Amino acid sequence: MSAACTPTPEPVSGTTLPIFGDGYRFKGDICRRVGEDAFTNQFLDDAADLVACPEDAENLGVFEIDTGAVEVGRRDGYVLYSVPVR
């Protein structure tokens, strides 16, 4: 993938996670995609999206069921999920 196609992580207040996009699944959702850094690289998989949701978000259980997400870690008040894409 060329650098021009790689999403640029956006700074998100209160976290060092390389979060990008404007919502996971739908624009405006509180869960967002996570890019690669020294911490997250252990969770990345070409068959899954790495997604961060605030720990205090309502309906995380529903998110897990609807997407098949598996919790892989926590950091800075976020739950990290691996969400299969195939």
PDB file of C-alpha atoms in Angstrom:
ATOM      1  CA  MET A   1       0.000   0.000   0.000  1.00  0.00           C
ATOM      2  CA  SER A   2       1.420   3.387  -0.900  1.00  0.00           C
ATOM      3  CA  ALA A   3       1.756   6.180   1.628  1.00  0.00           C
ATOM      4  CA  ALA A   4      -0.890   8.150  -0.251  1.00  0.00           C
ATOM      5  CA  CYS A   5      -3.451   5.417   0.499  1.00  0.00           C
ATOM      6  CA  THR A   6      -2.560   4.977   4.157  1.00  0.00           C
ATOM      7  CA  PRO A   7      -4.989   6.706   6.536  1.00  0.00           C
ATOM      8  CA  THR A   8      -3.359   9.405   8.619  1.00  0.00           C
ATOM      9  CA  PRO A   9      -3.947   8.857  12.338  1.00  0.00           C
ATOM     10  CA  GLU A  10      -5.706  11.776  13.962  1.00  0.00           C
ATOM     11  CA  PRO A  11      -4.784  12.982  17.424  1.00  0.00           C
ATOM     12  CA  VAL A  12      -7.608  12.105  19.807  1.00  0.00           C
ATOM     13  CA  SER A  13      -7.656  13.855  23.154  1.00  0.00           C
ATOM     14  CA  GLY A  14      -6.627  11.646  26.058  1.00  0.00           C
ATOM     15  CA  THR A  15      -5.106   8.786  24.095  1.00  0.00           C
ATOM     16  CA  THR A  16      -1.899   7.870  22.339  1.00  0.00           C
ATOM     17  CA  LEU A  17      -3.685   5.304  20.159  1.00  0.00           C
ATOM     18  CA  PRO A  18      -3.385   6.039  16.421  1.00  0.00           C
ATOM     19  CA  ILE A  19      -7.137   6.409  15.910  1.00  0.00           C
ATOM     20  CA  PHE A  20      -8.482   7.376  12.485  1.00  0.00           C
ATOM     21  CA  GLY A  21     -11.747   7.736  10.617  1.00  0.00           C
ATOM     22  CA  ASP A  22     -15.047   9.244  11.643  1.00  0.00           C
ATOM     23  CA  GLY A  23     -16.728   6.189  13.142  1.00  0.00           C
ATOM     24  CA  TYR A  24     -16.572   2.448  12.779  1.00  0.00           C
ATOM     25  CA  ARG A  25     -19.390   0.942  10.789  1.00  0.00           C
ATOM     26  CA  PHE A  26     -21.206   4.264  10.429  1.00  0.00           C
ATOM     27  CA  LYS A  27     -20.124   7.908  10.315  1.00  0.00           C
ATOM     28  CA  GLY A  28     -20.362   9.392  13.795  1.00  0.00           C
ATOM     29  CA  ASP A  29     -20.090   6.082  15.695  1.00  0.00           C
ATOM     30  CA  ILE A  30     -18.019   6.359  18.874  1.00  0.00           C
ATOM     31  CA  CYS A  31     -15.900   3.333  17.947  1.00  0.00           C
ATOM     32  CA  ARG A  32     -13.113   4.094  15.479  1.00  0.00           C
ATOM     33  CA  ARG A  33     -10.410   2.273  13.529  1.00  0.00           C
ATOM     34  CA  VAL A  34      -6.910   2.090  14.966  1.00  0.00           C
ATOM     35  CA  GLY A  35      -3.678   2.199  13.004  1.00  0.00           C
ATOM     36  CA  GLU A  36      -0.281   0.740  13.702  1.00  0.00           C
ATOM     37  CA  ASP A  37       2.178   1.800  16.364  1.00  0.00           C
ATOM     38  CA  ALA A  38       4.556   0.001  18.745  1.00  0.00           C
ATOM     39  CA  PHE A  39       1.643  -1.092  20.975  1.00  0.00           C
ATOM     40  CA  THR A  40      -1.070  -1.921  18.445  1.00  0.00           C
ATOM     41  CA  ASN A  41       1.096  -3.842  15.962  1.00  0.00           C
ATOM     42  CA  GLN A  42       0.672  -6.995  18.069  1.00  0.00           C
ATOM     43  CA  PHE A  43      -3.096  -6.908  17.407  1.00  0.00           C
ATOM     44  CA  LEU A  44      -3.153  -6.137  13.679  1.00  0.00           C
ATOM     45  CA  ASP A  45      -4.351  -8.813  11.283  1.00  0.00           C
ATOM     46  CA  ASP A  46      -4.979  -8.666   7.538  1.00  0.00           C
ATOM     47  CA  ALA A  47      -8.290 -10.497   8.071  1.00  0.00           C
ATOM     48  CA  ALA A  48      -9.599  -8.122  10.760  1.00  0.00           C
ATOM     49  CA  ASP A  49     -10.033  -4.451  11.575  1.00  0.00           C
ATOM     50  CA  LEU A  50      -8.555  -3.128  14.807  1.00  0.00           C
ATOM     51  CA  VAL A  51     -11.193  -0.978  16.473  1.00  0.00           C
ATOM     52  CA  ALA A  52     -11.165   1.126  19.656  1.00  0.00           C
ATOM     53  CA  CYS A  53     -14.326   1.845  21.643  1.00  0.00           C
ATOM     54  CA  PRO A  54     -14.491   3.921  24.831  1.00  0.00           C
ATOM     55  CA  GLU A  55     -14.586   1.641  27.891  1.00  0.00           C
ATOM     56  CA  ASP A  56     -17.670   3.413  29.194  1.00  0.00           C
ATOM     57  CA  ALA A  57     -19.624   3.121  25.932  1.00  0.00           C
ATOM     58  CA  GLU A  58     -23.080   1.635  26.196  1.00  0.00           C
ATOM     59  CA  ASN A  59     -23.864  -1.542  24.288  1.00  0.00           C
ATOM     60  CA  LEU A  60     -20.326  -2.890  23.896  1.00  0.00           C
ATOM     61  CA  GLY A  61     -21.813  -6.369  24.227  1.00  0.00           C
ATOM     62  CA  VAL A  62     -24.135  -5.654  21.322  1.00  0.00           C
ATOM     63  CA  PHE A  63     -21.165  -4.371  19.293  1.00  0.00           C
ATOM     64  CA  GLU A  64     -19.303  -7.634  19.990  1.00  0.00           C
ATOM     65  CA  ILE A  65     -22.272  -9.778  18.961  1.00  0.00           C
ATOM     66  CA  ASP A  66     -23.151  -7.731  15.855  1.00  0.00           C
ATOM     67  CA  THR A  67     -19.588  -7.611  14.513  1.00  0.00           C
ATOM     68  CA  GLY A  68     -17.984 -10.781  15.889  1.00  0.00           C
ATOM     69  CA  ALA A  69     -15.480  -8.534  17.681  1.00  0.00           C
ATOM     70  CA  VAL A  70     -13.021 -10.059  20.137  1.00  0.00           C
ATOM     71  CA  GLU A  71     -11.438  -7.914  22.841  1.00  0.00           C
ATOM     72  CA  VAL A  72      -7.648  -7.960  22.434  1.00  0.00           C
ATOM     73  CA  GLY A  73      -6.519  -5.203  24.797  1.00  0.00           C
ATOM     74  CA  ARG A  74      -7.194  -1.969  26.642  1.00  0.00           C
ATOM     75  CA  ARG A  75      -5.405   1.351  26.687  1.00  0.00           C
ATOM     76  CA  ASP A  76      -6.106   4.956  27.632  1.00  0.00           C
ATOM     77  CA  GLY A  77      -9.757   4.254  28.453  1.00  0.00           C
ATOM     78  CA  TYR A  78     -10.432   2.350  25.228  1.00  0.00           C
ATOM     79  CA  VAL A  79     -11.249  -1.300  24.603  1.00  0.00           C
ATOM     80  CA  LEU A  80      -9.420  -2.635  21.561  1.00  0.00           C
ATOM     81  CA  TYR A  81     -11.275  -5.140  19.415  1.00  0.00           C
ATOM     82  CA  SER A  82     -10.240  -7.330  16.531  1.00  0.00           C
ATOM     83  CA  VAL A  83     -13.226  -7.368  14.159  1.00  0.00           C
ATOM     84  CA  PRO A  84     -13.131 -10.034  11.435  1.00  0.00           C
ATOM     85  CA  VAL A  85     -13.703  -8.747   7.914  1.00  0.00           C
ATOM     86  CA  ARG A  86     -13.797 -12.123   6.161  1.00  0.00           C
TER      87      ARG A  86
END
